[in-house]
Amino acid sequence: MMGTKSLVAFVLFALLVFEGYFTEKVLSATVTYDHRALVIDGKRRILQSGSIHYPRSTPEVWPEIIKKSKEGGLDVIETYVFWNYHEPVKGQYYFEGRFDLVRFVKTVQEAGLLVHLRIGPYACAEWNYGGFPIWLHFIPGIQFRTTNAPFKIEMKQFLAKIVEMMKKEHLFASQGGPIILAQVENEYGNIDGSYGVGGELYVKWAAETAVSLNTSVPWVMCVQDDAPDPIINTCNGFYCDRFTPNSPSKPKMWTENYSGWFLGFGNPIPFRPVEDLAFAVARFFEAGGTFQNYYMYFGGTNFGRTAGGPLVATSYDYDAPIDEYGFLRQPKWGHLRDLHKAIKQCEEHMISSDPTQVQLGKNLEAHVYYKSSNECAAFLANYGSSLDANVTFNGNIYFLPAWSVSILPDCKNVIFNTAKVVSQRTLGDSSFSATTSVNDFILEPSSWSWYKERVGIWSNNSFMNSGLLEQIATTKDTSDYLWYTISINVKENIIPGQEKELFLHIESLGHAALVFVNKRLVGFGYGNHEDASFILDEKITLNHGNNTIDLLSMMIGVQNYGPWFDVAGAGIFYVALHDLKNNTNDLSFEEWTYQVGLEGEDLDLDNINLANSSLWTTGAAPPVNQSLIWYKVAFLAPEGKGPLALNLASMGKGQAWVNGQSIGRYWPAYLSPSSGCTNGSDCDYRGAYDASKCLKNCGQPAQTLYHIPRTWVHVGENLLVLHEELGGDPSKISLRTKPGQEICAHVSETDPPPANSWKPNSEFISQNPEVQLTCERGWHITSINFASFGTPIGKCGTFALGACNADILSIVQQACLGQEGCSIPISTATLGDPCPGVLKSLAVEALCSD
């Protein structure tokens, strides 16, 4: 018999269980769509989204990156799912560490954001093999991404695996989770013509398969004009304002708006001006768009051998609003945040009607959204690339810079213009630029150890074959390296000093190769991202008797994009000797000996357990400028909590590990072309952008700084291991930290007040613009380096007093010093009026530090 206390406890427990059940039901959501927008719980939504790929950072920093994304005005986080790392061996799954997909989705949910899960399973993403596991390539009779039975079996199985995993964890919106969208396939429309009828049938099958998995949320196919109902076809590109879905019942959605572009070894660094990016976003929403995603919002790092090919760099920074190390890229992040606030002010009007277009002149137009007959929001656009304009709209005159959009949430007040950047800026070209807020720590050269790699065949697991083998089929991508070795017997007697001179001719599908004759390095050949193949001609000498030619072919990422990319080959395919009389000896079909990988890889030299092994040689100073050599050094991590950057500018080409974790491939010896760059911020944002329009660092390495996550180092000694292929000087390697940041802002009296200060029916025009400064979380403003109200000249980092100046340093110091952030209204009532009748501005430079 149940006692009174037990009965009360039982009733209370039942109520709590019921309350929890009821709460879960309340939090669950139905997601559908109509012609205007995604509809969540019966309400149309205007959604800002950003791509963050969970393996390109570490779980410890996911919450902070996601929090910064939310603070930047995002509603949704978009990510691919990376099949090759989740199923590295057929039937064996891995979802731990950086690849803990469930933890990532739950972290997004905890931040109060939604998720678009792009299951694919083809990702592209400049990721190794486009996200496909390499074992898939070796299934008999398989053909990727076409109506091929073996491929469809494996693809369906993986799609179902991910969907069931999400269902089990209650992560779809209908279960109370954050996932509101899923994607099948990826950008297939760019290449489906190469697959003919098989491609058309594959698209239908992929759509049917996705729908059959019963996710209860809509599925999308990006860049797929023939996506069958109910799949939503979406746009990818630098601009999508002119995109139209393939059905009047589907909303206008943009799944990849490129915030910049990816980086290839040997290429200059691409960047996209924020004025153009904001223009593209505003134009899209102006023209009826309702879901937009930045690819990337945070790019991160291609740790290990995850980078795709050919020759995709380790940094996947992408010029994104949050940079590779997790710092805000200003003014990009701030200007887009203000844009999102302005669009959010128009949301109720935008979900209430389709836009009405009004022509205002040549290359000038307005799009108006009506909530009622007398309530509207408007976007005014000047899409000309050279001429500013004054336009008349609703009886008022508005100034529109070229290639800009103004947003008027009440069809009257401009609260944002895409070309007017008033958000703060960060000094320096990148997070770890050599400024006063960066510290360098040189590693002590006396503490280095090294191991010299053996040239050519190094173990008895080598094998022989008549003819040259394709590299990927031979290595199965277990290593970047494949040795091709052949013996050449010279029967003629050779007088000392008159060795036989020949020309060695090598042709390779890519990506790079070292050439050794009789164990001596004689040449190095390589391709580039656009064409990884290369031809190498070297003059060599052979001795009487037996000679060896050892060719070390190197992969720099497996191909990740293009029609039939899965069968794109790599490695050496033609080798010949030519004498001075032009006689040719084709060696391509001779007997070659092969060795997969390097001796150091087989010895596991990057393993932290071998740090004290007798394999290593230690001396007063490490050998420099030597090819195929391993280095190791113990180091103490600098104090602090932020990420570290390893400066490898003194090295050639290779790979690096910290405490056994691979921080990726490096190649500082590969310089980009010396011409073709703009001078940083001087790239004109006006006019259509493409990936080659705005470039920097011409004549420099694509990358010299390599990201070490703070959680990969610990108190006490840490281990750095490098495998150097070409030759470098490890004694000049340094660690870089960032204990602070220099920030600045410059705002004029005519700039609009902050977008979020606008309220319906308010006198917005009477409010003041503001200089707003914010440090990274945990840092505070420790000094004001410049402050002037009047006519300051120059730009951030080079500000100087103009002819008109009010001494406001004390005012700014009082408002900002010791604060994580501060705002200073631009008002002559508080700042004084040093020159009445003259247009004035406020310029401030400050230092944030920890």
Coordinates of N, CA and C in Angstrom, one line a residue, residues 41-200:
D41 N 6.3 26.5 -37.9 CA 5.1 26.6 -37.0 C 4.1 27.6 -37.6
G42 N 3.9 27.5 -38.8 CA 2.9 28.4 -39.5 C 3.3 29.8 -39.8
K43 N 4.5 30.2 -39.5 CA 4.9 31.5 -39.7 C 6.1 31.6 -40.7
R44 N 6.0 32.4 -41.7 CA 7.1 32.6 -42.6 C 8.3 33.2 -41.9
R45 N 9.5 32.8 -42.3 CA 10.7 33.3 -41.7 C 11.7 33.9 -42.7
I46 N 12.3 35.0 -42.4 CA 13.4 35.5 -43.1 C 14.7 35.1 -42.3
L47 N 15.5 34.3 -43.0 CA 16.6 33.6 -42.2 C 18.0 33.9 -42.8
Q48 N 18.9 34.3 -41.9 CA 20.3 34.5 -42.2 C 21.0 33.2 -41.7
S49 N 21.9 32.7 -42.6 CA 22.6 31.4 -42.2 C 24.0 31.6 -42.5
G50 N 24.8 30.7 -41.9 CA 26.3 30.7 -42.1 C 26.9 29.3 -42.0
S51 N 27.8 29.0 -42.9 CA 28.4 27.7 -42.9 C 29.6 27.7 -41.9
I52 N 29.5 26.6 -41.1 CA 30.6 26.3 -40.1 C 30.8 24.8 -40.2
H53 N 32.0 24.3 -40.6 CA 32.2 22.9 -40.8 C 32.9 22.4 -39.5
Y54 N 32.2 21.5 -38.8 CA 32.7 21.1 -37.5 C 34.1 20.5 -37.4
P55 N 34.6 19.8 -38.5 CA 35.9 19.2 -38.3 C 37.0 20.3 -38.6
R56 N 36.7 21.4 -39.0 CA 37.7 22.5 -39.3 C 38.0 23.3 -38.1
S57 N 37.4 23.0 -37.0 CA 37.8 23.6 -35.7 C 37.8 22.5 -34.7
T58 N 37.8 22.8 -33.4 CA 37.8 21.8 -32.3 C 36.5 22.0 -31.5
P59 N 36.0 20.9 -30.9 CA 34.8 21.0 -30.1 C 34.9 22.0 -29.0
E60 N 36.1 22.3 -28.4 CA 36.2 23.2 -27.3 C 35.9 24.7 -27.8
V61 N 36.1 25.0 -29.1 CA 35.8 26.4 -29.5 C 34.5 26.5 -30.3
W62 N 33.8 25.3 -30.5 CA 32.5 25.4 -31.2 C 31.5 26.4 -30.5
P63 N 31.4 26.3 -29.2 CA 30.4 27.2 -28.5 C 30.7 28.7 -28.8
E64 N 32.0 29.1 -28.7 CA 32.3 30.5 -28.9 C 32.1 30.9 -30.3
I65 N 32.5 30.1 -31.3 CA 32.3 30.5 -32.7 C 30.8 30.6 -33.0
I66 N 30.0 29.7 -32.5 CA 28.6 29.7 -32.7 C 27.9 30.9 -32.0
K67 N 28.4 31.2 -30.8 CA 27.9 32.4 -30.1 C 28.2 33.7 -30.9
K68 N 29.4 33.8 -31.5 CA 29.7 35.0 -32.3 C 28.9 35.0 -33.5
S69 N 28.5 33.9 -34.1 CA 27.7 33.8 -35.2 C 26.3 34.3 -34.9
K70 N 25.8 33.9 -33.7 CA 24.5 34.4 -33.3 C 24.5 35.9 -33.1
E71 N 25.6 36.4 -32.4 CA 25.7 37.8 -32.2 C 25.8 38.6 -33.5
G72 N 26.3 38.0 -34.5 CA 26.4 38.6 -35.8 C 25.1 38.6 -36.6
G73 N 24.1 38.1 -36.0 CA 22.7 38.1 -36.6 C 22.3 36.9 -37.4
L74 N 23.0 35.8 -37.2 CA 22.6 34.6 -37.9 C 21.5 33.9 -37.1
D75 N 20.7 33.2 -37.9 CA 19.6 32.4 -37.4 C 19.9 30.9 -37.5
V76 N 20.7 30.5 -38.5 CA 20.9 29.1 -38.9 C 22.4 28.9 -39.1
I77 N 22.8 27.7 -38.7 CA 24.2 27.2 -39.0 C 24.1 26.1 -40.0
E78 N 24.9 26.2 -41.1 CA 24.8 25.2 -42.1 C 26.1 24.4 -42.1
T79 N 26.1 23.1 -42.2 CA 27.3 22.3 -42.3 C 27.1 21.1 -43.3
Y80 N 28.2 20.7 -43.9 CA 28.2 19.4 -44.6 C 28.4 18.3 -43.6
V81 N 28.3 17.1 -44.1 CA 28.6 15.9 -43.3 C 29.7 15.2 -44.1
F82 N 30.8 14.8 -43.4 CA 32.0 14.3 -44.1 C 32.1 12.8 -44.1
W83 N 31.6 12.1 -45.1 CA 31.5 10.7 -45.1 C 32.8 10.0 -44.9
N84 N 33.9 10.5 -45.6 CA 35.1 9.8 -45.6 C 35.7 9.7 -44.2
Y85 N 35.5 10.6 -43.3 CA 36.0 10.5 -41.9 C 35.0 9.9 -41.0
H86 N 33.7 9.8 -41.4 CA 32.7 9.1 -40.5 C 32.7 7.7 -40.8
E87 N 33.1 7.3 -42.0 CA 33.2 5.8 -42.3 C 34.5 5.6 -43.1
P88 N 35.6 5.7 -42.3 CA 37.0 5.5 -43.0 C 37.2 4.2 -43.5
V89 N 36.6 3.2 -42.9 CA 36.6 1.8 -43.4 C 35.2 1.3 -43.6
K90 N 34.9 0.7 -44.7 CA 33.5 0.3 -44.9 C 32.9 -0.4 -43.7
G91 N 31.8 0.1 -43.2 CA 31.1 -0.5 -42.1 C 31.6 -0.1 -40.7
Q92 N 32.7 0.6 -40.7 CA 33.3 1.1 -39.4 C 33.1 2.6 -39.3
Y93 N 32.4 3.0 -38.3 CA 32.0 4.5 -38.2 C 32.8 5.2 -37.1
Y94 N 32.9 6.5 -37.3 CA 33.7 7.3 -36.4 C 33.0 8.6 -36.2
F95 N 32.6 8.9 -35.0 CA 31.9 10.2 -34.7 C 32.4 10.8 -33.3
E96 N 33.7 10.9 -33.3 CA 34.4 11.4 -32.0 C 35.2 12.7 -32.3
G97 N 35.6 13.4 -31.2 CA 36.5 14.5 -31.4 C 35.9 15.6 -32.3
R98 N 36.7 16.0 -33.2 CA 36.3 17.0 -34.2 C 35.2 16.5 -35.1
F99 N 34.9 15.2 -35.1 CA 33.9 14.6 -36.0 C 32.7 14.2 -35.3
D100 N 32.5 14.7 -34.1 CA 31.3 14.4 -33.3 C 30.1 15.3 -33.8
L101 N 29.5 14.8 -34.8 CA 28.4 15.5 -35.4 C 27.3 15.8 -34.5
V102 N 26.9 14.9 -33.7 CA 25.7 15.1 -32.8 C 26.1 16.2 -31.8
R103 N 27.3 16.1 -31.2 CA 27.7 17.2 -30.3 C 27.7 18.5 -30.9
F104 N 28.1 18.6 -32.2 CA 28.1 19.9 -32.9 C 26.6 20.4 -33.1
V105 N 25.7 19.6 -33.5 CA 24.3 20.0 -33.7 C 23.7 20.4 -32.4
K106 N 24.0 19.7 -31.3 CA 23.5 20.0 -30.0 C 24.1 21.4 -29.5
T107 N 25.3 21.6 -29.8 CA 25.9 22.9 -29.4 C 25.2 24.0 -30.1
V108 N 24.9 23.9 -31.4 CA 24.1 24.9 -32.1 C 22.8 25.1 -31.5
Q109 N 22.1 24.0 -31.1 CA 20.8 24.1 -30.5 C 20.9 24.8 -29.1
E110 N 22.0 24.5 -28.4 CA 22.1 25.2 -27.0 C 22.3 26.7 -27.2
A111 N 22.8 27.1 -28.3 CA 23.0 28.6 -28.6 C 21.7 29.2 -29.1
G112 N 20.6 28.4 -29.3 CA 19.4 28.9 -29.7 C 19.3 29.1 -31.2
L113 N 20.2 28.5 -32.0 CA 20.1 28.6 -33.5 C 19.6 27.3 -34.1
L114 N 19.3 27.4 -35.4 CA 18.8 26.3 -36.2 C 19.9 25.7 -37.0
V115 N 19.6 24.6 -37.6 CA 20.6 23.9 -38.4 C 20.1 23.5 -39.8
H116 N 20.9 23.7 -40.8 CA 20.7 23.1 -42.1 C 21.8 22.1 -42.3
L117 N 21.4 20.8 -42.3 CA 22.3 19.7 -42.4 C 22.5 19.2 -43.9
R118 N 23.6 19.4 -44.4 CA 23.9 19.1 -45.8 C 24.5 17.7 -45.9
I119 N 23.7 16.7 -45.9 CA 24.2 15.3 -45.8 C 24.9 14.9 -47.0
G120 N 24.5 15.3 -48.2 CA 25.1 15.0 -49.5 C 24.8 13.7 -50.0
P121 N 25.7 12.7 -49.9 CA 26.9 12.7 -49.1 C 28.1 13.3 -49.8
Y122 N 28.0 13.7 -51.1 CA 29.1 14.5 -51.8 C 29.1 15.9 -51.2
A123 N 30.3 16.3 -50.8 CA 30.4 17.6 -50.2 C 31.1 18.6 -51.0
C124 N 32.1 18.2 -51.8 CA 33.1 19.1 -52.5 C 33.9 19.8 -51.4
A125 N 33.5 21.1 -51.1 CA 34.1 21.8 -49.9 C 35.6 21.8 -49.8
E126 N 36.3 21.7 -51.0 CA 37.7 21.7 -51.0 C 38.2 20.7 -49.9
W127 N 37.5 19.6 -49.8 CA 37.8 18.5 -48.8 C 38.3 17.3 -49.6
N128 N 39.2 16.6 -48.9 CA 39.8 15.4 -49.6 C 38.7 14.5 -50.2
Y129 N 38.9 14.3 -51.5 CA 38.0 13.4 -52.3 C 36.5 13.8 -52.3
G130 N 36.3 15.1 -52.0 CA 35.0 15.7 -51.9 C 34.1 15.1 -50.8
G131 N 34.8 14.4 -49.9 CA 34.0 13.8 -48.8 C 33.7 12.4 -49.0
F132 N 34.0 11.8 -50.1 CA 33.8 10.4 -50.4 C 34.9 9.6 -49.7
P133 N 34.6 8.4 -49.1 CA 35.7 7.6 -48.6 C 36.4 6.9 -49.8
I134 N 37.7 6.8 -49.6 CA 38.5 6.2 -50.7 C 38.2 4.8 -51.0
W135 N 37.7 4.0 -50.0 CA 37.3 2.6 -50.3 C 36.2 2.5 -51.3
L136 N 35.4 3.5 -51.4 CA 34.3 3.5 -52.3 C 34.8 3.3 -53.8
H137 N 36.0 3.9 -54.0 CA 36.6 3.9 -55.4 C 36.9 2.5 -55.8
F138 N 37.1 1.6 -54.8 CA 37.6 0.2 -55.2 C 36.5 -0.8 -55.2
I139 N 35.2 -0.4 -55.0 CA 34.1 -1.4 -55.1 C 34.0 -1.8 -56.6
P140 N 34.0 -3.1 -56.9 CA 33.9 -3.5 -58.4 C 32.7 -2.9 -59.1
G141 N 32.9 -2.4 -60.2 CA 31.8 -1.9 -61.1 C 31.2 -0.6 -60.7
I142 N 31.8 0.1 -59.7 CA 31.1 1.3 -59.2 C 31.4 2.5 -60.1
Q143 N 30.4 3.4 -60.2 CA 30.6 4.7 -60.9 C 29.9 5.7 -60.0
F144 N 30.6 6.8 -59.6 CA 30.0 7.7 -58.6 C 29.0 8.6 -59.3
R145 N 28.0 9.0 -58.5 CA 27.0 10.1 -58.9 C 26.4 9.9 -60.2
T146 N 25.9 8.6 -60.4 CA 25.1 8.3 -61.6 C 24.2 7.2 -61.3
T147 N 23.4 6.7 -62.2 CA 22.5 5.6 -61.9 C 23.2 4.3 -61.9
N148 N 24.0 4.1 -60.9 CA 24.9 2.9 -60.7 C 24.5 2.2 -59.4
A149 N 24.2 0.9 -59.5 CA 23.6 0.2 -58.4 C 24.6 0.2 -57.2
P150 N 25.9 -0.2 -57.4 CA 26.8 -0.2 -56.2 C 26.9 1.1 -55.5
F151 N 26.9 2.2 -56.3 CA 27.0 3.5 -55.7 C 25.8 3.9 -54.9
K152 N 24.6 3.6 -55.5 CA 23.4 4.0 -54.9 C 23.2 3.2 -53.6
I153 N 23.6 2.0 -53.6 CA 23.5 1.2 -52.3 C 24.3 1.8 -51.2
E154 N 25.5 2.2 -51.5 CA 26.4 2.8 -50.4 C 25.9 4.2 -50.0
M155 N 25.4 5.0 -51.0 CA 25.0 6.4 -50.7 C 23.7 6.3 -49.9
K156 N 22.8 5.4 -50.2 CA 21.5 5.4 -49.5 C 21.8 4.9 -48.1
Q157 N 22.7 4.0 -47.9 CA 23.0 3.5 -46.6 C 23.6 4.6 -45.7
F158 N 24.5 5.4 -46.3 CA 25.1 6.5 -45.4 C 24.0 7.6 -45.1
L159 N 23.2 7.9 -46.1 CA 22.2 8.9 -45.9 C 21.3 8.4 -44.7
A160 N 20.9 7.1 -44.8 CA 20.0 6.6 -43.8 C 20.7 6.6 -42.4
K161 N 22.0 6.3 -42.4 CA 22.7 6.2 -41.2 C 22.7 7.6 -40.5
I162 N 22.9 8.7 -41.2 CA 22.9 10.0 -40.6 C 21.5 10.4 -40.2
V163 N 20.6 10.2 -41.0 CA 19.2 10.5 -40.7 C 18.7 9.8 -39.4
E164 N 19.0 8.5 -39.3 CA 18.6 7.7 -38.1 C 19.4 8.2 -36.9
M165 N 20.6 8.6 -37.1 CA 21.4 9.1 -35.9 C 20.8 10.4 -35.4
M166 N 20.3 11.3 -36.3 CA 19.7 12.5 -35.9 C 18.3 12.3 -35.3
K167 N 17.6 11.3 -35.8 CA 16.3 11.0 -35.2 C 16.5 10.4 -33.8
K168 N 17.5 9.5 -33.7 CA 17.7 8.9 -32.4 C 18.0 9.9 -31.3
E169 N 18.7 11.0 -31.7 CA 19.0 12.1 -30.7 C 18.0 13.2 -30.7
H170 N 16.8 13.0 -31.4 CA 15.7 14.0 -31.4 C 16.2 15.3 -31.9
L171 N 16.9 15.3 -33.0 CA 17.5 16.6 -33.5 C 16.7 17.2 -34.7
F172 N 15.8 16.5 -35.2 CA 15.0 17.2 -36.3 C 13.9 18.1 -35.6
A173 N 13.5 19.1 -36.3 CA 12.6 20.2 -35.7 C 11.4 19.6 -35.1
S174 N 10.8 18.6 -35.8 CA 9.5 18.0 -35.4 C 9.7 17.2 -34.1
Q175 N 11.0 16.9 -33.7 CA 11.3 16.2 -32.5 C 11.7 17.2 -31.4
G176 N 11.7 18.5 -31.7 CA 12.2 19.5 -30.7 C 13.6 19.8 -30.9
G177 N 14.2 19.4 -32.1 CA 15.6 19.7 -32.4 C 15.7 20.9 -33.3
P178 N 17.0 21.2 -33.6 CA 17.3 22.4 -34.4 C 17.3 22.3 -35.9
I179 N 17.3 21.0 -36.4 CA 17.4 20.8 -37.9 C 16.1 21.1 -38.6
I180 N 16.2 22.2 -39.4 CA 15.0 22.6 -40.2 C 15.1 22.3 -41.6
L181 N 16.3 21.9 -42.1 CA 16.5 21.7 -43.5 C 17.6 20.5 -43.7
A182 N 17.5 19.8 -44.7 CA 18.5 18.8 -45.1 C 18.8 18.9 -46.6
Q183 N 20.0 18.5 -46.9 CA 20.4 18.6 -48.3 C 20.8 17.2 -48.8
V184 N 20.4 16.9 -50.0 CA 20.9 15.7 -50.7 C 21.6 16.1 -51.9
E185 N 22.7 15.4 -52.2 CA 23.7 15.8 -53.3 C 24.2 17.2 -53.1
N186 N 24.9 17.7 -54.1 CA 25.5 19.0 -53.9 C 26.1 19.5 -55.3
E187 N 25.5 20.6 -55.8 CA 26.0 21.2 -57.0 C 26.1 20.3 -58.2
Y188 N 25.3 19.3 -58.2 CA 25.3 18.3 -59.3 C 25.0 19.0 -60.6
G189 N 24.1 20.0 -60.6 CA 23.7 20.7 -61.8 C 24.8 21.3 -62.6
N190 N 26.0 21.6 -61.9 CA 27.1 22.1 -62.6 C 27.8 21.2 -63.6
I191 N 27.6 19.9 -63.3 CA 28.3 18.9 -64.1 C 27.4 17.7 -64.6
D192 N 26.1 17.8 -64.4 CA 25.3 16.6 -64.7 C 25.2 16.4 -66.2
G193 N 25.5 17.4 -67.0 CA 25.5 17.1 -68.5 C 26.5 16.1 -68.9
S194 N 27.6 15.9 -68.1 CA 28.6 14.9 -68.4 C 28.1 13.5 -68.2
Y195 N 27.0 13.3 -67.5 CA 26.5 12.0 -67.1 C 25.3 11.6 -67.9
G196 N 24.8 12.5 -68.8 CA 23.7 12.1 -69.7 C 22.4 11.7 -69.0
V197 N 21.8 10.7 -69.6 CA 20.5 10.2 -69.1 C 20.7 9.6 -67.7
G198 N 21.9 9.0 -67.5 CA 22.2 8.4 -66.2 C 22.2 9.5 -65.1
G199 N 22.6 10.7 -65.4 CA 22.6 11.8 -64.5 C 21.1 12.2 -64.1
E200 N 20.3 12.3 -65.1 CA 18.9 12.7 -64.9 C 18.2 11.7 -64.0

